[in-house]
PDB file of C-alpha atoms in Angstrom:
ATOM      1  CA  ALA A   1     161.172  53.518 100.097  1.00 75.00           C
ATOM      2  CA  GLN A   2     160.995  52.788  96.437  1.00 82.00           C
ATOM      3  CA  SER A   3     159.307  49.750  94.942  1.00 89.00           C
ATOM      4  CA  VAL A   4     158.573  48.348  91.536  1.00 94.00           C
ATOM      5  CA  THR A   5     155.703  46.170  90.400  1.00 95.00           C
ATOM      6  CA  GLN A   6     155.631  44.157  87.221  1.00 96.00           C
ATOM      7  CA  LEU A   7     152.139  43.039  86.943  1.00 90.00           C
ATOM      8  CA  ASP A   8     152.699  40.104  84.474  1.00 94.00           C
ATOM      9  CA  SER A   9     155.039  37.304  85.378  1.00 94.00           C
ATOM     10  CA  GLN A  10     154.729  35.741  81.877  1.00 96.00           C
ATOM     11  CA  VAL A  11     153.639  37.223  78.540  1.00 97.00           C
ATOM     12  CA  PRO A  12     153.278  34.899  75.564  1.00 97.00           C
ATOM     13  CA  VAL A  13     153.041  36.583  72.202  1.00 98.00           C
ATOM     14  CA  PHE A  14     153.241  35.470  68.636  1.00 98.00           C
ATOM     15  CA  GLU A  15     156.147  36.458  66.434  1.00 97.00           C
ATOM     16  CA  GLU A  16     155.708  39.778  64.683  1.00 97.00           C
ATOM     17  CA  ALA A  17     152.899  40.786  67.038  1.00 98.00           C
ATOM     18  CA  PRO A  18     153.219  43.853  69.290  1.00 98.00           C
ATOM     19  CA  VAL A  19     153.857  43.522  72.938  1.00 98.00           C
ATOM     20  CA  GLU A  20     153.595  45.669  76.103  1.00 98.00           C
ATOM     21  CA  LEU A  21     155.232  44.756  79.385  1.00 98.00           C
ATOM     22  CA  ARG A  22     153.792  46.644  82.308  1.00 98.00           C
ATOM     23  CA  CYS A  23     155.715  48.346  85.120  1.00 97.00           C
ATOM     24  CA  ASN A  24     154.496  50.534  87.936  1.00 97.00           C
ATOM     25  CA  TYR A  25     156.708  52.096  90.596  1.00 95.00           C
ATOM     26  CA  SER A  26     156.251  53.756  93.931  1.00 92.00           C
ATOM     27  CA  SER A  27     158.551  56.432  95.399  1.00 87.00           C
ATOM     28  CA  SER A  28     158.339  59.493  97.611  1.00 83.00           C
ATOM     29  CA  VAL A  29     160.888  61.340  95.514  1.00 82.00           C
ATOM     30  CA  SER A  30     161.780  61.771  91.883  1.00 84.00           C
ATOM     31  CA  VAL A  31     163.139  58.631  90.194  1.00 85.00           C
ATOM     32  CA  TYR A  32     165.173  57.356  87.350  1.00 90.00           C
ATOM     33  CA  LEU A  33     163.690  54.378  85.574  1.00 93.00           C
ATOM     34  CA  PHE A  34     165.291  51.539  83.698  1.00 94.00           C
ATOM     35  CA  TRP A  35     164.446  48.437  81.802  1.00 97.00           C
ATOM     36  CA  TYR A  36     166.918  45.573  81.631  1.00 96.00           C
ATOM     37  CA  VAL A  37     166.857  42.327  79.635  1.00 96.00           C
ATOM     38  CA  GLN A  38     168.257  39.018  80.769  1.00 95.00           C
ATOM     39  CA  TYR A  39     168.856  36.269  78.173  1.00 93.00           C
ATOM     40  CA  PRO A  40     169.048  32.723  79.499  1.00 89.00           C
ATOM     41  CA  ASN A  41     172.206  32.069  81.509  1.00 85.00           C
ATOM     42  CA  GLN A  42     173.395  35.638  81.144  1.00 88.00           C
ATOM     43  CA  GLY A  43     173.660  38.766  83.186  1.00 89.00           C
ATOM     44  CA  LEU A  44     171.333  41.759  82.751  1.00 92.00           C
ATOM     45  CA  GLN A  45     171.880  44.361  80.089  1.00 93.00           C
ATOM     46  CA  LEU A  46     170.347  47.760  79.729  1.00 94.00           C
ATOM     47  CA  LEU A  47     167.518  48.168  77.169  1.00 96.00           C
ATOM     48  CA  LEU A  48     166.695  51.825  77.884  1.00 95.00           C
ATOM     49  CA  LYS A  49     166.408  54.387  80.708  1.00 93.00           C
ATOM     50  CA  TYR A  50     164.430  57.441  81.540  1.00 93.00           C
ATOM     51  CA  LEU A  51     166.278  60.260  83.339  1.00 89.00           C
ATOM     52  CA  SER A  52     164.228  63.438  82.444  1.00 86.00           C
ATOM     53  CA  GLY A  53     162.807  65.246  79.479  1.00 88.00           C
ATOM     54  CA  SER A  54     160.844  63.520  76.821  1.00 89.00           C
ATOM     55  CA  THR A  55     158.557  60.843  78.314  1.00 91.00           C
ATOM     56  CA  LEU A  56     159.037  58.518  75.361  1.00 96.00           C
ATOM     57  CA  VAL A  57     162.315  56.794  75.466  1.00 96.00           C
ATOM     58  CA  LYS A  58     163.766  54.586  72.696  1.00 96.00           C
ATOM     59  CA  GLY A  59     166.180  51.808  73.463  1.00 95.00           C
ATOM     60  CA  ILE A  60     168.016  49.029  71.803  1.00 94.00           C
ATOM     61  CA  ASN A  61     166.454  46.235  69.704  1.00 93.00           C
ATOM     62  CA  GLY A  62     163.408  48.319  68.732  1.00 96.00           C
ATOM     63  CA  PHE A  63     162.102  48.715  72.255  1.00 97.00           C
ATOM     64  CA  GLU A  64     160.603  51.859  73.681  1.00 97.00           C
ATOM     65  CA  ALA A  65     159.037  52.925  76.898  1.00 98.00           C
ATOM     66  CA  GLU A  66     156.842  55.736  78.091  1.00 96.00           C
ATOM     67  CA  PHE A  67     157.127  57.379  81.442  1.00 95.00           C
ATOM     68  CA  ASN A  68     153.732  58.410  82.879  1.00 95.00           C
ATOM     69  CA  LYS A  69     154.210  60.336  86.115  1.00 92.00           C
ATOM     70  CA  SER A  70     150.480  60.588  87.032  1.00 93.00           C
ATOM     71  CA  GLN A  71     150.100  56.866  86.679  1.00 94.00           C
ATOM     72  CA  THR A  72     153.581  56.121  88.021  1.00 94.00           C
ATOM     73  CA  SER A  73     154.143  53.800  85.149  1.00 96.00           C
ATOM     74  CA  PHE A  74     156.922  52.919  82.770  1.00 97.00           C
ATOM     75  CA  HIS A  75     155.651  50.402  80.291  1.00 97.00           C
ATOM     76  CA  LEU A  76     157.839  48.775  77.759  1.00 98.00           C
ATOM     77  CA  ARG A  77     156.644  48.242  74.184  1.00 98.00           C
ATOM     78  CA  LYS A  78     157.762  46.763  70.962  1.00 98.00           C
ATOM     79  CA  PRO A  79     155.620  46.994  67.761  1.00 97.00           C
ATOM     80  CA  SER A  80     156.835  43.601  66.340  1.00 97.00           C
ATOM     81  CA  VAL A  81     158.605  40.975  68.335  1.00 97.00           C
ATOM     82  CA  HIS A  82     161.121  38.375  67.144  1.00 97.00           C
ATOM     83  CA  ILE A  83     161.912  34.976  68.451  1.00 96.00           C
ATOM     84  CA  SER A  84     165.238  36.434  69.714  1.00 96.00           C
ATOM     85  CA  ASP A  85     163.301  38.745  72.082  1.00 97.00           C
ATOM     86  CA  THR A  86     162.462  35.752  74.281  1.00 97.00           C
ATOM     87  CA  ALA A  87     163.917  36.648  77.555  1.00 97.00           C
ATOM     88  CA  GLU A  88     163.259  37.901  81.070  1.00 96.00           C
ATOM     89  CA  TYR A  89     162.621  41.676  81.316  1.00 97.00           C
ATOM     90  CA  PHE A  90     163.231  43.676  84.522  1.00 96.00           C
ATOM     91  CA  CYS A  91     162.005  47.171  85.348  1.00 96.00           C
ATOM     92  CA  ALA A  92     164.093  49.003  87.870  1.00 93.00           C
ATOM     93  CA  VAL A  93     164.016  52.321  89.675  1.00 91.00           C
ATOM     94  CA  SER A  94     166.586  54.417  91.505  1.00 86.00           C
ATOM     95  CA  GLU A  95     165.861  57.623  93.416  1.00 79.00           C
ATOM     96  CA  HIS A  96     167.394  61.003  92.730  1.00 74.00           C
ATOM     97  CA  GLY A  97     170.146  62.016  94.981  1.00 67.00           C
ATOM     98  CA  GLY A  98     172.586  60.079  97.008  1.00 59.00           C
ATOM     99  CA  TYR A  99     174.237  56.872  95.986  1.00 62.00           C
ATOM    100  CA  GLN A 100     172.504  54.588  93.565  1.00 64.00           C
ATOM    101  CA  LYS A 101     170.353  52.009  95.053  1.00 75.00           C
ATOM    102  CA  VAL A 102     168.447  50.225  92.300  1.00 83.00           C
ATOM    103  CA  THR A 103     165.310  48.330  93.110  1.00 87.00           C
ATOM    104  CA  PHE A 104     164.294  45.709  90.581  1.00 92.00           C
ATOM    105  CA  GLY A 105     160.831  44.405  89.802  1.00 94.00           C
ATOM    106  CA  THR A 106     160.158  40.712  89.885  1.00 93.00           C
ATOM    107  CA  GLY A 107     160.659  40.348  86.133  1.00 95.00           C
ATOM    108  CA  THR A 108     158.402  39.404  83.175  1.00 97.00           C
ATOM    109  CA  LYS A 109     159.207  36.393  80.960  1.00 97.00           C
ATOM    110  CA  LEU A 110     158.498  37.244  77.428  1.00 97.00           C
ATOM    111  CA  GLN A 111     157.814  34.116  75.405  1.00 97.00           C
ATOM    112  CA  VAL A 112     157.717  34.657  71.679  1.00 97.00           C
ATOM    113  CA  ILE A 113     155.788  31.955  69.878  1.00 97.00           C
ATOM    114  CA  PRO A 114     156.820  31.156  66.278  1.00 95.00           C
TER     115      PRO A 114
ATOM    116  CA  ASP B   1     187.511  42.996  77.018  1.00 66.00           C
ATOM    117  CA  THR B   2     184.872  41.894  79.531  1.00 71.00           C
ATOM    118  CA  ALA B   3     183.598  44.854  81.452  1.00 92.00           C
ATOM    119  CA  VAL B   4     182.487  43.038  84.575  1.00 95.00           C
ATOM    120  CA  SER B   5     183.842  39.536  85.129  1.00 95.00           C
ATOM    121  CA  GLN B   6     183.163  37.196  87.912  1.00 96.00           C
ATOM    122  CA  THR B   7     184.563  33.787  88.750  1.00 96.00           C
ATOM    123  CA  PRO B   8     183.705  31.046  88.929  1.00 96.00           C
ATOM    124  CA  LYS B   9     180.700  30.744  86.665  1.00 95.00           C
ATOM    125  CA  TYR B  10     179.488  27.622  88.456  1.00 96.00           C
ATOM    126  CA  LEU B  11     180.073  26.518  92.005  1.00 97.00           C
ATOM    127  CA  VAL B  12     178.817  23.301  93.541  1.00 97.00           C
ATOM    128  CA  THR B  13     179.637  22.709  97.127  1.00 97.00           C
ATOM    129  CA  GLN B  14     178.481  20.951 100.199  1.00 97.00           C
ATOM    130  CA  MET B  15     176.611  22.452 103.126  1.00 97.00           C
ATOM    131  CA  GLY B  16     178.829  23.862 105.731  1.00 97.00           C
ATOM    132  CA  ASN B  17     181.685  24.751 103.368  1.00 97.00           C
ATOM    133  CA  ASP B  18     183.126  28.286 102.916  1.00 97.00           C
ATOM    134  CA  LYS B  19     183.471  29.662  99.437  1.00 97.00           C
ATOM    135  CA  SER B  20     184.385  32.888  97.658  1.00 97.00           C
ATOM    136  CA  ILE B  21     183.232  34.541  94.439  1.00 98.00           C
ATOM    137  CA  LYS B  22     185.483  37.081  92.790  1.00 97.00           C
ATOM    138  CA  CYS B  23     184.440  40.091  90.740  1.00 97.00           C
ATOM    139  CA  GLU B  24     186.445  42.560  88.779  1.00 97.00           C
ATOM    140  CA  GLN B  25     185.424  45.465  86.619  1.00 96.00           C
ATOM    141  CA  ASN B  26     187.547  47.391  84.061  1.00 95.00           C
ATOM    142  CA  LEU B  27     185.173  50.190  83.435  1.00 94.00           C
ATOM    143  CA  GLY B  28     186.732  52.632  85.867  1.00 93.00           C
ATOM    144  CA  HIS B  29     183.462  52.786  87.912  1.00 92.00           C
ATOM    145  CA  ASP B  30     183.478  53.628  91.499  1.00 89.00           C
ATOM    146  CA  THR B  31     180.559  51.647  92.734  1.00 90.00           C
ATOM    147  CA  MET B  32     180.168  47.919  92.836  1.00 92.00           C
ATOM    148  CA  TYR B  33     177.313  45.661  93.897  1.00 92.00           C
ATOM    149  CA  TRP B  34     176.381  42.115  94.728  1.00 94.00           C
ATOM    150  CA  TYR B  35     172.894  40.889  93.775  1.00 94.00           C
ATOM    151  CA  LYS B  36     171.247  37.587  94.551  1.00 95.00           C
ATOM    152  CA  GLN B  37     168.802  36.114  92.043  1.00 94.00           C
ATOM    153  CA  ASP B  38     166.607  33.295  93.397  1.00 92.00           C
ATOM    154  CA  SER B  39     165.007  30.475  91.494  1.00 90.00           C
ATOM    155  CA  LYS B  40     162.015  32.682  90.635  1.00 87.00           C
ATOM    156  CA  LYS B  41     164.325  35.198  89.075  1.00 88.00           C
ATOM    157  CA  PHE B  42     163.741  37.770  91.842  1.00 90.00           C
ATOM    158  CA  LEU B  43     166.796  40.029  91.978  1.00 91.00           C
ATOM    159  CA  LYS B  44     167.728  41.517  95.344  1.00 90.00           C
ATOM    160  CA  ILE B  45     170.634  43.766  96.233  1.00 89.00           C
ATOM    161  CA  MET B  46     172.938  42.446  98.897  1.00 92.00           C
ATOM    162  CA  PHE B  47     175.810  44.922  99.149  1.00 90.00           C
ATOM    163  CA  SER B  48     177.071  48.039  97.506  1.00 89.00           C
ATOM    164  CA  TYR B  49     180.546  49.580  97.712  1.00 88.00           C
ATOM    165  CA  ASN B  50     181.639  52.999  96.639  1.00 86.00           C
ATOM    166  CA  ASN B  51     185.359  53.547  96.485  1.00 84.00           C
ATOM    167  CA  LYS B  52     186.017  50.574  98.699  1.00 82.00           C
ATOM    168  CA  GLU B  53     183.516  51.767 101.320  1.00 85.00           C
ATOM    169  CA  LEU B  54     180.392  49.834 102.141  1.00 86.00           C
ATOM    170  CA  ILE B  55     177.398  52.002 101.458  1.00 82.00           C
ATOM    171  CA  ILE B  56     174.474  49.475 101.221  1.00 79.00           C
ATOM    172  CA  ASN B  57     174.200  46.449 103.371  1.00 78.00           C
ATOM    173  CA  GLU B  58     170.778  44.889 103.035  1.00 80.00           C
ATOM    174  CA  THR B  59     169.433  42.294 105.406  1.00 78.00           C
ATOM    175  CA  VAL B  60     171.942  39.634 104.670  1.00 87.00           C
ATOM    176  CA  PRO B  61     173.207  36.954 107.072  1.00 90.00           C
ATOM    177  CA  ASN B  62     176.557  37.639 108.702  1.00 91.00           C
ATOM    178  CA  ARG B  63     177.826  34.504 106.948  1.00 95.00           C
ATOM    179  CA  PHE B  64     178.114  36.738 103.800  1.00 95.00           C
ATOM    180  CA  SER B  65     181.090  39.104 103.899  1.00 94.00           C
ATOM    181  CA  PRO B  66     182.036  41.324 100.958  1.00 93.00           C
ATOM    182  CA  LYS B  67     185.565  42.597 100.568  1.00 93.00           C
ATOM    183  CA  SER B  68     186.764  45.305  98.289  1.00 92.00           C
ATOM    184  CA  PRO B  69     190.594  45.421  98.070  1.00 91.00           C
ATOM    185  CA  ASP B  70     190.295  48.280  95.555  1.00 91.00           C
ATOM    186  CA  LYS B  71     187.589  50.031  93.612  1.00 89.00           C
ATOM    187  CA  ALA B  72     187.914  47.630  90.706  1.00 94.00           C
ATOM    188  CA  HIS B  73     187.350  44.518  92.799  1.00 95.00           C
ATOM    189  CA  LEU B  74     184.535  43.270  95.036  1.00 95.00           C
ATOM    190  CA  ASN B  75     184.661  39.769  96.292  1.00 96.00           C
ATOM    191  CA  LEU B  76     182.014  37.818  98.236  1.00 97.00           C
ATOM    192  CA  HIS B  77     182.881  35.293 100.830  1.00 97.00           C
ATOM    193  CA  ILE B  78     180.305  33.010 102.251  1.00 97.00           C
ATOM    194  CA  ASN B  79     180.800  30.957 105.425  1.00 97.00           C
ATOM    195  CA  SER B  80     178.956  27.829 106.493  1.00 97.00           C
ATOM    196  CA  LEU B  81     177.037  27.526 103.318  1.00 97.00           C
ATOM    197  CA  GLU B  82     173.313  26.465 103.614  1.00 97.00           C
ATOM    198  CA  LEU B  83     170.902  24.943 101.076  1.00 96.00           C
ATOM    199  CA  GLY B  84     169.043  28.252 100.884  1.00 94.00           C
ATOM    200  CA  ASP B  85     172.134  30.031  99.637  1.00 96.00           C
ATOM    201  CA  SER B  86     171.633  28.304  96.310  1.00 97.00           C
ATOM    202  CA  ALA B  87     171.105  30.993  93.739  1.00 96.00           C
ATOM    203  CA  VAL B  88     172.710  32.984  90.985  1.00 96.00           C
ATOM    204  CA  TYR B  89     174.922  35.794  92.326  1.00 97.00           C
ATOM    205  CA  PHE B  90     175.555  38.758  90.121  1.00 95.00           C
ATOM    206  CA  CYS B  91     178.254  41.300  90.492  1.00 95.00           C
ATOM    207  CA  ALA B  92     177.648  44.748  88.952  1.00 93.00           C
ATOM    208  CA  SER B  93     179.239  48.167  88.748  1.00 92.00           C
ATOM    209  CA  SER B  94     178.138  51.707  87.949  1.00 89.00           C
ATOM    210  CA  GLN B  95     179.459  55.200  88.108  1.00 85.00           C
ATOM    211  CA  GLY B  96     177.603  55.476  91.410  1.00 67.00           C
ATOM    212  CA  THR B  97     175.078  58.187  90.737  1.00 65.00           C
ATOM    213  CA  GLY B  98     171.457  57.353  90.412  1.00 68.00           C
ATOM    214  CA  GLU B  99     171.066  58.130  86.736  1.00 70.00           C
ATOM    215  CA  THR B 100     173.694  55.755  85.531  1.00 79.00           C
ATOM    216  CA  GLU B 101     172.928  52.171  84.696  1.00 84.00           C
ATOM    217  CA  ALA B 102     174.552  49.201  86.257  1.00 88.00           C
ATOM    218  CA  PHE B 103     176.716  46.809  84.208  1.00 91.00           C
ATOM    219  CA  PHE B 104     176.347  43.248  85.239  1.00 93.00           C
ATOM    220  CA  GLY B 105     178.661  40.258  85.191  1.00 94.00           C
ATOM    221  CA  GLN B 106     177.542  36.909  83.757  1.00 93.00           C
ATOM    222  CA  GLY B 107     176.596  35.514  87.183  1.00 94.00           C
ATOM    223  CA  THR B 108     177.851  32.734  89.399  1.00 97.00           C
ATOM    224  CA  ARG B 109     175.426  29.833  89.801  1.00 96.00           C
ATOM    225  CA  LEU B 110     175.945  28.512  93.336  1.00 97.00           C
ATOM    226  CA  THR B 111     174.487  25.132  94.171  1.00 97.00           C
ATOM    227  CA  VAL B 112     174.684  23.934  97.809  1.00 97.00           C
ATOM    228  CA  VAL B 113     174.146  20.181  98.144  1.00 97.00           C
TER     229      VAL B 113
END
């Protein structure tokens, strides 16, 4: 069975500072990895995804993530955050093959401080 | 234009009542889902349908019954509502294979009083 761990439930960071949101996963087979963002009172939307190939993935709004197979991690980074990045961020994993069953992490609340 | 739409957006009801949440997607996807997000933002899959067939049914009380009249619709009916059912319910859809992302609706905030 697959699982996802987001180590930080909340991450406060000052505006224009860099940020890293951590995500580790566990699976017995190869996986696809995703980061979603949820703004207040809205549904989730995709930031970026890793399917294969280059381990550095670029997404929307200046975010990027790096897949590290040996450490089973998929950390999300942004070099300079804005107030508008304040939101809940979810890491997710789905396994290769079969129908998609996406498992989400518990989320990290990014709080950007002016 | 909305890709995944669900109604209602808010639902307040008394314990013991029966209620339904409707979901429709216009993306042509063949897989649809219901997720429950609790007060701590934890997001857990409840059901998944592929081409109107149930393929994922997590440990969910029998009071919850999904219905998919066609592959563009997936409704959720809840019988005998309990206080613990209060949560935000999200409908989502995807093309069904593992590498495609899910598109989410705006959520239905269910409050049971």
